[in-house]
mmCIF file of C-alpha atoms in Angstrom:
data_model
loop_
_atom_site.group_PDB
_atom_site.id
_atom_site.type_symbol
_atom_site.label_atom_id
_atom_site.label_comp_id
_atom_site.label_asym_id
_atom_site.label_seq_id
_atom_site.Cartn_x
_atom_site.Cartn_y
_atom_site.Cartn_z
ATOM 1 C CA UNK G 1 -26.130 -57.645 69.408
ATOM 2 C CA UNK G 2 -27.298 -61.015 70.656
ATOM 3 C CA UNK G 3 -30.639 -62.366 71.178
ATOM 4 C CA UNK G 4 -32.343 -62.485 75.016
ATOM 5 C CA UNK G 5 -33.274 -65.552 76.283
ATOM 6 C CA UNK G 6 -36.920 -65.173 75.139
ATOM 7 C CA UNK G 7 -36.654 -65.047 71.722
ATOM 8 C CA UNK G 8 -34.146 -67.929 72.261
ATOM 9 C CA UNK G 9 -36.862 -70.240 73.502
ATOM 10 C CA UNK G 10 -39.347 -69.223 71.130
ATOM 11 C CA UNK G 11 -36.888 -70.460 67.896
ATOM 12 C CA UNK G 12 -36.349 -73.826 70.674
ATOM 13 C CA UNK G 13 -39.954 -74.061 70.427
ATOM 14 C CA UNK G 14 -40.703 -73.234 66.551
ATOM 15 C CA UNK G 15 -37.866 -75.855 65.884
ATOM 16 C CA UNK G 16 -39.874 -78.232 68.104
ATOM 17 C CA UNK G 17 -43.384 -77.736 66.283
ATOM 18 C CA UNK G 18 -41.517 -77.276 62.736
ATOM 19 C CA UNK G 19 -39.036 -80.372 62.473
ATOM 20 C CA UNK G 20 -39.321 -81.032 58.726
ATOM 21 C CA UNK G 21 -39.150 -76.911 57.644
ATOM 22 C CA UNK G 22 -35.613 -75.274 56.357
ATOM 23 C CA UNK G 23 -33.865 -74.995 59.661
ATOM 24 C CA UNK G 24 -30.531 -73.751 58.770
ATOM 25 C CA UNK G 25 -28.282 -71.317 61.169
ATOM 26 C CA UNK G 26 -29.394 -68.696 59.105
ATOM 27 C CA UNK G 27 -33.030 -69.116 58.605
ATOM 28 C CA UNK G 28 -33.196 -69.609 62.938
ATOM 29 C CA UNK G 29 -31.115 -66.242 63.594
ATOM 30 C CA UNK G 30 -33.796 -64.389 61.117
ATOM 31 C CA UNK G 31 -36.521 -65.272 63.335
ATOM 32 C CA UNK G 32 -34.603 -64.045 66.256
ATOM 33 C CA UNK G 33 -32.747 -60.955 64.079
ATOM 34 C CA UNK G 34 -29.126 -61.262 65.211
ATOM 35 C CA UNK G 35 -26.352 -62.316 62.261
ATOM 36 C CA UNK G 36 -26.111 -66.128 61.899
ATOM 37 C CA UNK G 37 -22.602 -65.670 64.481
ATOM 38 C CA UNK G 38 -24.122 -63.947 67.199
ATOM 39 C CA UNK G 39 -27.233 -66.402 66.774
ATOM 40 C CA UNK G 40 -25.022 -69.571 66.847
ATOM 41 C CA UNK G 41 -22.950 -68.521 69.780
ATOM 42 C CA UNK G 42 -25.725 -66.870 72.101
ATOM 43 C CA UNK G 43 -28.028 -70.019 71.164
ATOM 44 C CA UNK G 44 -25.310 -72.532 72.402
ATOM 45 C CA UNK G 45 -24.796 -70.094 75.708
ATOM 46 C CA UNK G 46 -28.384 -70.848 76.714
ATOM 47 C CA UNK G 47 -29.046 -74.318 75.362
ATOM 48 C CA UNK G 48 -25.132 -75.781 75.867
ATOM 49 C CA UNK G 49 -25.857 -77.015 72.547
ATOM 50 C CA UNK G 50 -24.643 -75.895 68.821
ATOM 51 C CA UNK G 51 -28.021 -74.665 66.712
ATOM 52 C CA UNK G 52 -27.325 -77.440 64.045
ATOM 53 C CA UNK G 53 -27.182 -80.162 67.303
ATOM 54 C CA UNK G 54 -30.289 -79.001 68.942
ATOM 55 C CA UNK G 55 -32.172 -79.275 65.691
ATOM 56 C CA UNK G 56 -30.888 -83.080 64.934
ATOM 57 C CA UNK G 57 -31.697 -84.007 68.485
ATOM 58 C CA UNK G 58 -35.292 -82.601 67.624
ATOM 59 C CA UNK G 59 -35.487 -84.323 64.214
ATOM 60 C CA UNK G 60 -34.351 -87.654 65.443
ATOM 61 C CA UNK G 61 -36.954 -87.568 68.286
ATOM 62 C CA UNK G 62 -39.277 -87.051 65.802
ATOM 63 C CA UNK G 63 -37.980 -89.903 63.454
ATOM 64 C CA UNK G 64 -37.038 -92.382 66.035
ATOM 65 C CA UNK G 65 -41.138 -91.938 67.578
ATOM 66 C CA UNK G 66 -42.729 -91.846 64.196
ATOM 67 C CA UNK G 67 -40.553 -95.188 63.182
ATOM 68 C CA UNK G 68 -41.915 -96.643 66.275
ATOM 69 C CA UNK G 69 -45.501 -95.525 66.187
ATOM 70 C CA UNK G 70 -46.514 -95.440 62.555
ATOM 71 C CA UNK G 71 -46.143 -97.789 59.378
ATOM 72 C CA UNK G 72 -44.501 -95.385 57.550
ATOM 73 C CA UNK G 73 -40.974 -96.361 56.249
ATOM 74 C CA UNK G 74 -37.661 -95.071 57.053
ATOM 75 C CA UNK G 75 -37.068 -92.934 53.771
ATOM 76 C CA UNK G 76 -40.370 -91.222 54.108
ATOM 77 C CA UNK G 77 -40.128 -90.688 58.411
ATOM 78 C CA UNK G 78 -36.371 -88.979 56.893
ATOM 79 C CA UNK G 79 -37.992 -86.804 54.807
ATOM 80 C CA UNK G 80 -40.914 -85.947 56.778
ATOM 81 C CA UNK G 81 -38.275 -84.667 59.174
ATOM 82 C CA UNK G 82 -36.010 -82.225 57.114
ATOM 83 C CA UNK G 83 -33.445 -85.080 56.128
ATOM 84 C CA UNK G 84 -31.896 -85.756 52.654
ATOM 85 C CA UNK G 85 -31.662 -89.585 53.146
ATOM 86 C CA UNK G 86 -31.932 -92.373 55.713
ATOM 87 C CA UNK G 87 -28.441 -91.890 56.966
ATOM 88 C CA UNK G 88 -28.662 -88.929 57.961
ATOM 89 C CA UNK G 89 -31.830 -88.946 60.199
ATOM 90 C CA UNK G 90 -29.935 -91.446 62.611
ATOM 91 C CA UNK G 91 -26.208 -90.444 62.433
ATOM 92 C CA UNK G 92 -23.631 -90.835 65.004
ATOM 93 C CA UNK G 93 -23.120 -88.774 68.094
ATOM 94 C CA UNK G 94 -26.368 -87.434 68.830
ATOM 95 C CA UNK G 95 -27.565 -87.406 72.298
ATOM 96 C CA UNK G 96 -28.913 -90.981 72.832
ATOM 97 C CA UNK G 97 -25.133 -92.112 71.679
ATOM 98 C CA UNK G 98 -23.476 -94.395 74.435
ATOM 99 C CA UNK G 99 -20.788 -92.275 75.941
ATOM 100 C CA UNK G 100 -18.141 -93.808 78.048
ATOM 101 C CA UNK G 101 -18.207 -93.795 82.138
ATOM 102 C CA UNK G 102 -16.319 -90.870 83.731
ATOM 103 C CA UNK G 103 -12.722 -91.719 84.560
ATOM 104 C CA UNK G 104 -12.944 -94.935 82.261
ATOM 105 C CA UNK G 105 -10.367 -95.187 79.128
ATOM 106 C CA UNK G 106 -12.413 -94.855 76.289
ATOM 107 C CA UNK G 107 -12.215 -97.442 73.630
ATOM 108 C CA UNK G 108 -9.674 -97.419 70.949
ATOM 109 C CA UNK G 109 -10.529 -96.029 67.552
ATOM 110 C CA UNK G 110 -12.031 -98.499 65.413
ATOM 111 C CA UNK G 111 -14.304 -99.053 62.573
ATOM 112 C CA UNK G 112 -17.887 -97.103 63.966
ATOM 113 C CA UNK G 113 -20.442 -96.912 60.874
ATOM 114 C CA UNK G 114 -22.408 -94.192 60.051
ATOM 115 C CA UNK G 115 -25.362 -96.372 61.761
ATOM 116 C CA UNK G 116 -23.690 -98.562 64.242
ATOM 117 C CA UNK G 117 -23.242 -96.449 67.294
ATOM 118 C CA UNK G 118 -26.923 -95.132 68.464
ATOM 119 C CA UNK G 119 -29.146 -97.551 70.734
ATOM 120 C CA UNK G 120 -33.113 -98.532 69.731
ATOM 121 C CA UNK G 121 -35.691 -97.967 71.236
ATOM 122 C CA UNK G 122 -37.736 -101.113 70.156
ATOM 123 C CA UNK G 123 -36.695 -104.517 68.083
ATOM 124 C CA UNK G 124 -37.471 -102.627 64.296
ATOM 125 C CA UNK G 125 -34.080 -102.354 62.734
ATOM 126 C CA UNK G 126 -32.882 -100.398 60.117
ATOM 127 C CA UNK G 127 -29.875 -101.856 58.062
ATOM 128 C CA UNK G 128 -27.212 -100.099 57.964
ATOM 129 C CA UNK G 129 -25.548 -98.841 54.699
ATOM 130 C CA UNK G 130 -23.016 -101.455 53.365
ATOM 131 C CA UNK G 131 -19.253 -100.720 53.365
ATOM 132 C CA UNK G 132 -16.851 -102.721 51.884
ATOM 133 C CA UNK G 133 -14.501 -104.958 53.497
ATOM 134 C CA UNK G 134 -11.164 -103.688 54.990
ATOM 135 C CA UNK G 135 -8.354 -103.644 51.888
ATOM 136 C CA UNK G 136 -4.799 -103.937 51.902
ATOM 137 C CA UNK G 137 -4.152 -100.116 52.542
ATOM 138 C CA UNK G 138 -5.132 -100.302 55.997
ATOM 139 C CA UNK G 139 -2.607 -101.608 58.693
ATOM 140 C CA UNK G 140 -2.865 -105.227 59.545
ATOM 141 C CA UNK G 141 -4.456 -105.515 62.655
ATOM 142 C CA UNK G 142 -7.779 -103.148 61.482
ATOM 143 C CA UNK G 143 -6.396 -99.509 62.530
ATOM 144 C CA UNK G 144 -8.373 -96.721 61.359
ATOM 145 C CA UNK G 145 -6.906 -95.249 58.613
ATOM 146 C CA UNK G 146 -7.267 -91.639 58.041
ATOM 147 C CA UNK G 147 -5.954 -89.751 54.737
ATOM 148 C CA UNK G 148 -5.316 -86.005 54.704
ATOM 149 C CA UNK G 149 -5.502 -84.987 51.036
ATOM 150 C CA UNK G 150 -2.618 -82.546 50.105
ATOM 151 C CA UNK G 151 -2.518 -80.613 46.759
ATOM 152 C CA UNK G 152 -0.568 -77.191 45.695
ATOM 153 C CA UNK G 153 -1.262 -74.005 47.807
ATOM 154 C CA UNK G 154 -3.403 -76.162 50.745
ATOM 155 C CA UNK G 155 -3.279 -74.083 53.687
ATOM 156 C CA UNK G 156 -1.162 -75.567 56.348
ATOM 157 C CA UNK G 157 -2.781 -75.626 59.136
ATOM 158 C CA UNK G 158 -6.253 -76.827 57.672
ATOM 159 C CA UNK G 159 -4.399 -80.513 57.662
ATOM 160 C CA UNK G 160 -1.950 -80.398 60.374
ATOM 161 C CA UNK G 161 -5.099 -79.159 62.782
ATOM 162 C CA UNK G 162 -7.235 -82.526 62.357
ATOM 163 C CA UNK G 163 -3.546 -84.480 62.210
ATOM 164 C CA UNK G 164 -2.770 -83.246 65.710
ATOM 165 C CA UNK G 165 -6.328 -83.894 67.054
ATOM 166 C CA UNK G 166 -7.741 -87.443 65.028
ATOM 167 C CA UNK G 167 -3.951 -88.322 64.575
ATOM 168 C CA UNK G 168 -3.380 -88.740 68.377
ATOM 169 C CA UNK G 169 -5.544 -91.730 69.067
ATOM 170 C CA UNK G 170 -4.084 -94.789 69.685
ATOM 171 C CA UNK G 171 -5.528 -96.405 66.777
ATOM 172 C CA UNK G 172 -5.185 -94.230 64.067
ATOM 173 C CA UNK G 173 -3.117 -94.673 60.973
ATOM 174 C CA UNK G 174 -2.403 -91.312 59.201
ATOM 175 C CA UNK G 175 -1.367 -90.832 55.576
ATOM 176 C CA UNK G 176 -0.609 -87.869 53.800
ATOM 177 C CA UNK G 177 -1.416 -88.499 50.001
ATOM 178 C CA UNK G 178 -1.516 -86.460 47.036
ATOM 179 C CA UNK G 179 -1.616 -86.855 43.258
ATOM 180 C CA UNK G 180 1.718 -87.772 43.208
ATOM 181 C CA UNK G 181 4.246 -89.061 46.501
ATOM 182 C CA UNK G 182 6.195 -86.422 47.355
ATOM 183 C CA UNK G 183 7.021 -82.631 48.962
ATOM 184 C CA UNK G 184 3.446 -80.703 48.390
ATOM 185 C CA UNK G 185 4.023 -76.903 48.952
ATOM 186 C CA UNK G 186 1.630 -74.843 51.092
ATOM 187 C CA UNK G 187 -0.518 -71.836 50.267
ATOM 188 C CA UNK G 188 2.888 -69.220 51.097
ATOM 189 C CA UNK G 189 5.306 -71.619 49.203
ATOM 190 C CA UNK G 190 7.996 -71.960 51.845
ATOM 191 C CA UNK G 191 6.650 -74.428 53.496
ATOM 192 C CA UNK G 192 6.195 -78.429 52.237
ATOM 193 C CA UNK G 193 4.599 -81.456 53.581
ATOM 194 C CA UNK G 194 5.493 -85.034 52.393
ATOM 195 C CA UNK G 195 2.444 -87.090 50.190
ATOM 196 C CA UNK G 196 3.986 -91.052 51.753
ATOM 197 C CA UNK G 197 1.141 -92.106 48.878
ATOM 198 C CA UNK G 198 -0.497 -91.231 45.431
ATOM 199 C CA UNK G 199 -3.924 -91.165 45.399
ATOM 200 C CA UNK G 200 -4.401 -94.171 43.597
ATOM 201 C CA UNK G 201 -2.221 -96.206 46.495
ATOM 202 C CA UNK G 202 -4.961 -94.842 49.209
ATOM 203 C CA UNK G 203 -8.525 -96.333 47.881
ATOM 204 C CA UNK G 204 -10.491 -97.109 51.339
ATOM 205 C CA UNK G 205 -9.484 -94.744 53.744
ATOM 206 C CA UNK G 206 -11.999 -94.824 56.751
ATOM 207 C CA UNK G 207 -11.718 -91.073 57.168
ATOM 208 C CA UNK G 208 -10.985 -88.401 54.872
ATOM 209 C CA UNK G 209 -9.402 -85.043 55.439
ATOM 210 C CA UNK G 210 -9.571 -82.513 52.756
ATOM 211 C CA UNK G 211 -7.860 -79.069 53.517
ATOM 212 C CA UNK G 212 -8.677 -75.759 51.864
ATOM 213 C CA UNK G 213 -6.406 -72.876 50.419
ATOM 214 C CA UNK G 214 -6.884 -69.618 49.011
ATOM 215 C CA UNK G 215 -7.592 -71.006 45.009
ATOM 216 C CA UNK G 216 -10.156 -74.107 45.914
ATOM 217 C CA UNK G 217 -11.153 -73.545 42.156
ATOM 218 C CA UNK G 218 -7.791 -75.425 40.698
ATOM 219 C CA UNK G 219 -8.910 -78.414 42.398
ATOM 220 C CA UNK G 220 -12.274 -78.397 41.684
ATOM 221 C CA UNK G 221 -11.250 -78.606 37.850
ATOM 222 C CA UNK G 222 -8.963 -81.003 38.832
ATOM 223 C CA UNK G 223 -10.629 -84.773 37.403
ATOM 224 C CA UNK G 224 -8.010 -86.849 38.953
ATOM 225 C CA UNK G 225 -8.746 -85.114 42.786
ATOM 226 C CA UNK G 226 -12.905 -85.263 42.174
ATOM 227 C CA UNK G 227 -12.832 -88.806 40.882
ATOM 228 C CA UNK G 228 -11.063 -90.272 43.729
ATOM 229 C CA UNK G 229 -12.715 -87.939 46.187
ATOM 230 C CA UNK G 230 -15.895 -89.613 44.989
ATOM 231 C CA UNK G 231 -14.180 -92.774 44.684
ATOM 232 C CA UNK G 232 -13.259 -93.225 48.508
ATOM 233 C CA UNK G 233 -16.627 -91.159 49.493
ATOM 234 C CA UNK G 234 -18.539 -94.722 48.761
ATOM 235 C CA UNK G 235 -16.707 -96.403 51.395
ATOM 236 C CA UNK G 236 -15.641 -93.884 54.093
ATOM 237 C CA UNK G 237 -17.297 -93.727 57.432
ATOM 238 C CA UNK G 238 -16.310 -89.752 57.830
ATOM 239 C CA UNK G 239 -15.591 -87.677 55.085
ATOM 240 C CA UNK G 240 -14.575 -84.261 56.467
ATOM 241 C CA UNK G 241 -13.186 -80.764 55.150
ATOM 242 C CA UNK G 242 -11.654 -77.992 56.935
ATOM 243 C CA UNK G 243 -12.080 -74.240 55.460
ATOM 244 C CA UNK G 244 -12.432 -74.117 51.448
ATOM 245 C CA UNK G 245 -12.184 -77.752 51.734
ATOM 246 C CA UNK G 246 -15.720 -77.817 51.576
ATOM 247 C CA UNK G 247 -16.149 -76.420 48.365
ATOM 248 C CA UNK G 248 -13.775 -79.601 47.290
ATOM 249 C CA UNK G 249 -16.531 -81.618 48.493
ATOM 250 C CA UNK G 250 -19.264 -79.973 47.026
ATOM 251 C CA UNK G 251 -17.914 -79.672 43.741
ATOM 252 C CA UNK G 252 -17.563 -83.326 43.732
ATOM 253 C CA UNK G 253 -21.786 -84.087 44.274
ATOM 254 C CA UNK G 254 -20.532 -84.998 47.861
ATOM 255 C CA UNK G 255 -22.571 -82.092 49.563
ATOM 256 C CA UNK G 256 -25.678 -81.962 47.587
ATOM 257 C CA UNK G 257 -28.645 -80.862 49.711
ATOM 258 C CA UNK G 258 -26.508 -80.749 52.946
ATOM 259 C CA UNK G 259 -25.732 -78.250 55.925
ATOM 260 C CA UNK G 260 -22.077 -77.251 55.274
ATOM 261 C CA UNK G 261 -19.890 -74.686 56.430
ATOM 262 C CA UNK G 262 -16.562 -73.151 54.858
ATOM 263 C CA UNK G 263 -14.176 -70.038 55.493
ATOM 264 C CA UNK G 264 -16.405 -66.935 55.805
ATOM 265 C CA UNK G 265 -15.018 -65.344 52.448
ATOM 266 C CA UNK G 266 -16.418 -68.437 50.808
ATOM 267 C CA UNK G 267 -19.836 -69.254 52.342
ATOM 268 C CA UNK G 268 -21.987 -67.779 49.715
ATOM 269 C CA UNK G 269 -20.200 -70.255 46.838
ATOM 270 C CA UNK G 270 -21.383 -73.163 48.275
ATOM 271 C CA UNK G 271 -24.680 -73.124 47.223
ATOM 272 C CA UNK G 272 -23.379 -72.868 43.773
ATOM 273 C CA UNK G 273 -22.356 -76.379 44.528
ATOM 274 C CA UNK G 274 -26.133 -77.734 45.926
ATOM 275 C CA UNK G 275 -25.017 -77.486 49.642
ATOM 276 C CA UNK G 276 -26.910 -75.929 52.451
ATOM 277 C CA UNK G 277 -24.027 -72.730 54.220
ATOM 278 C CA UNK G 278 -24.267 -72.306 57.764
ATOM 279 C CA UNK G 279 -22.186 -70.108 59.753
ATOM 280 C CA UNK G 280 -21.403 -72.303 62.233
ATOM 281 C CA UNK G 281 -17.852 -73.452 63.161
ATOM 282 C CA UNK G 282 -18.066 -77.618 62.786
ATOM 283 C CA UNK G 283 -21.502 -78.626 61.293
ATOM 284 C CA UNK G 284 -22.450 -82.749 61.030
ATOM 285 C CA UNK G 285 -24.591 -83.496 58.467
ATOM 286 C CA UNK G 286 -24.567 -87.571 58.330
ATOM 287 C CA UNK G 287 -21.242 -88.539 57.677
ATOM 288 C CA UNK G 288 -19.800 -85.726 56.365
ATOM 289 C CA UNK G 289 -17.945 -82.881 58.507
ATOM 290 C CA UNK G 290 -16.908 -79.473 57.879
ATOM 291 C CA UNK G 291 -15.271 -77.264 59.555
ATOM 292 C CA UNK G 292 -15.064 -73.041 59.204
ATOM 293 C CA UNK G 293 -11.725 -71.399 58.143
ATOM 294 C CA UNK G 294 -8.233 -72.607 59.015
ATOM 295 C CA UNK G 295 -8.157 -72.772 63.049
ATOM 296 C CA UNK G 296 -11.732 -74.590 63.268
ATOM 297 C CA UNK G 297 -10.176 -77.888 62.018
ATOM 298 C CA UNK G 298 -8.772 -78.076 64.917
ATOM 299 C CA UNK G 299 -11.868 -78.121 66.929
ATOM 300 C CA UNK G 300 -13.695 -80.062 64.316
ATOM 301 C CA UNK G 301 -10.580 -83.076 64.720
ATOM 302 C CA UNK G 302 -11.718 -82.900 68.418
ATOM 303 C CA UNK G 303 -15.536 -82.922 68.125
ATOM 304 C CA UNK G 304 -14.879 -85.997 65.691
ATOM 305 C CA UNK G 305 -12.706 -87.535 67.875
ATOM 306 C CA UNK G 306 -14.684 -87.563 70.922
ATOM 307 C CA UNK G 307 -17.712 -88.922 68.640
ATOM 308 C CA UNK G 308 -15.451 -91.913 68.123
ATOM 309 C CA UNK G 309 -13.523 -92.332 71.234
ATOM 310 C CA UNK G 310 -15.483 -90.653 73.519
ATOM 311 C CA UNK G 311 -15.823 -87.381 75.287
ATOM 312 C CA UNK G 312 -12.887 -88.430 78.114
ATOM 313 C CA UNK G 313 -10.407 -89.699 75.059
ATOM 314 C CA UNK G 314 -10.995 -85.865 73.370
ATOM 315 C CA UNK G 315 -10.785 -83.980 76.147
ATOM 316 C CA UNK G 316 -7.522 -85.619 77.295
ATOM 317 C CA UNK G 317 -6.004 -84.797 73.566
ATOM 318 C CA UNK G 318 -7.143 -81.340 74.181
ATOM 319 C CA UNK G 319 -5.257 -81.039 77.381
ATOM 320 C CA UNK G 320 -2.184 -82.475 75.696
ATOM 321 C CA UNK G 321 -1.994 -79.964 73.449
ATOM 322 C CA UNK G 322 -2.654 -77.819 75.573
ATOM 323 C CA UNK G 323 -6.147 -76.256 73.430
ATOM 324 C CA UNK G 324 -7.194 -73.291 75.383
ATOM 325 C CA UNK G 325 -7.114 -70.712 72.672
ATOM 326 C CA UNK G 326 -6.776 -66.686 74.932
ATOM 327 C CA UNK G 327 -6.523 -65.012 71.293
ATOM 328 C CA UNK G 328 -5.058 -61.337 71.778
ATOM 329 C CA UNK G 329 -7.721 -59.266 69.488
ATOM 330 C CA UNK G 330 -11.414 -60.654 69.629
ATOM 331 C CA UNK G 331 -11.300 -60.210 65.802
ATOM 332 C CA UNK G 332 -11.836 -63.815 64.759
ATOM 333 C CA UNK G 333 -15.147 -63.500 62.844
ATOM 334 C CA UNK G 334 -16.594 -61.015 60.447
ATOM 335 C CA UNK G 335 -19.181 -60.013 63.461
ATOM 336 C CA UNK G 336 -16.217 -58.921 65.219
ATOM 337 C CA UNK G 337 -14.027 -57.316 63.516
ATOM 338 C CA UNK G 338 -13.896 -54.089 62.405
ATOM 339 C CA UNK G 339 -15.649 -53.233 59.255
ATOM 340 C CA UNK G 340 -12.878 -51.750 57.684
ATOM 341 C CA UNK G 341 -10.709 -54.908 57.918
ATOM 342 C CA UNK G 342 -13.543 -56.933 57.113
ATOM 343 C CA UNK G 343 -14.018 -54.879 53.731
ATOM 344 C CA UNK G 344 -10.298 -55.017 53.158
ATOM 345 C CA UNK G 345 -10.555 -59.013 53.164
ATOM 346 C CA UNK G 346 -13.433 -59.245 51.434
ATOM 347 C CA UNK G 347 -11.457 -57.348 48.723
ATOM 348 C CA UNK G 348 -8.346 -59.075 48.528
ATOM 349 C CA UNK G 349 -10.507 -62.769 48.530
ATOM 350 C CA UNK G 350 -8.079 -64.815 49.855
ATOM 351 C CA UNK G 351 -8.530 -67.221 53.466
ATOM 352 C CA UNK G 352 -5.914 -68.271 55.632
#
């Protein structure tokens, strides 16, 4: 059952007065009883907004007036306000973010840092993290490059989803790259897609794309997949993950004491891994990007892209596709389905 409206102000207003306390999906939807689901989807009926956005639009208020009002510095304000680092307390695409004018093309991909893209309020400046300069495995001519990681038994649509979506702009170069160039077989084995590189040809990608698959744990062991993940991490502006790709990224120290999502079977390993589950479909948490099982990559490719391009650019990719999912059975969540199946899956252990 969802939460009324009242009890959905009264978390908006605890969330106001309490920037800095633990204000994950789950700990809100206690406070209003509802599962962390119904929570997340009644609270973004009344507020328009996702839980996870309303709360960073809250704690960069907070930072943003405390950096301008007191002496304190930026790591302490980041702190003070629930935030693991600097980064993260003024990351891309929250509401202050310059969007494009309606009916204007937006702007072509292009190199956005993690800091570059949100206005100030007065003339103190925060540096921005350093990133290295573009290398030879980007295009001449400075296009975005964006590598979709591909290993045994990925699930297929976790990478083709953000390929269709972040793939479509303009100014995008994709590569698929694995361990080693070649076919890479998918979760049900009858299907391949082609690694163009090896994954020590691909070594400053501006945006990664990590899928998941039903045994996450092989490539968790896997030294050669971690080190490069963490590798590339030091220079990526987005560094994203769709279903158990998350649990890639958190085995790798990429995740540590951040918000992250992952298929539902898999939600309870991540803090194994130091990250912070949510149940919410895409969650931000700085720079890095997850997205909930399988089909939520492709929504997650769309919320990045119009962070980057701009609301207009995404929703015209959306229309292309033609993204308008009318699924026949409203059984796409464990709040939904029926308990039986649920049980069933939660038996077998295996996503997508």
């Amino acid at each position: 059952m969802s939460p009324s409206p009242r009890p959905l102000r009264d978390v908006q207003q605890w969330i106001t007065e309490h920037p800095g306390e633990q204000l994950g999906v789950e700990h809100l939807a206690a406070r209003a009883r509802p599962s962390p689901r119904h929570f997340a989807r009644a609270f973004q009926a009344e507020t328009g907004v996702t839980p996870g956005r309303y709360v960073e639009r809250v704690r960069v208020d907070h930072a943003r007036r405390l950096l301008e009002e007191s002496g304190e510095g930026i790591a302490q304000i980041a702190r003070a306000r629930g935030y693991g680092n600097p980064e993260a307390a003024f990351a891309p695409g929250l509401p202050t973010e310059p969007r494009p004018a309606a009916g204007r093309v937006p702007p072509p991909l292009r190199h956005v840092g993690p800091l570059s893209a949100a206005p100030r309020r007065t003339e103190k400046k925060e540096e921005p993290p350093t990133r290295a300069e573009p290398c030879s495995d980007r295009r001449s001519g400075g296009a975005m490059q964006i590598a979709v990681l591909l290993y045994d038994h990925f699930t297929a649509l976790d990478a083709i989803g953000p390929f269709d979506t972040l793939g479509r702009s303009t100014d995008a170069e994709v590569v698929f790259v694995s361990e080693r160039p070649g076919p890479v077989r998918t979760d049900n084995g009858s299907l391949a897609l082609v690694a163009d590189k090896g994954l020590d040809e691909v070594t400053h990608p501006d945006i990664v794309i990590v899928p998941g698959g039903p045994h996450p744990d092989r490539e968790m062991a896997n030294p050669v997949v971690m080190d490069w993940l963490r590798a590339v991490d030091a220079t990526t502006t987005w560094t994203t993950s769709v279903c158990t790709g998350s649990l890639l990224l958190a085995a790798a120290g990429l995740l540590d004491g951040r918000r992250a999502t992952s298929h539902w079977l898999y939600l309870d390993q991540l803090p194994k891994h130091g990250a912070e589950p949510t149940g919410e479909r895409v969650v931000f948490d700085g720079k890095y990007v997850t997205a909930a099982g399988v089909s939520a990559g492709i929504d997650m490719g769309l919320t990045l892209l119009g962070r980057i391009a701009g609301d207009d650019f995404a929703r015209a990719v959306q229309l292309m596709i033609e993204y308008d999912p009318q699924p026949p059975y409203d059984a796409g969540s464990p709040d939904k389905a029926p308990a039986a199946l649920v049980a069933m899956l939660r038996g077998s252990g295996t996503p997508g």
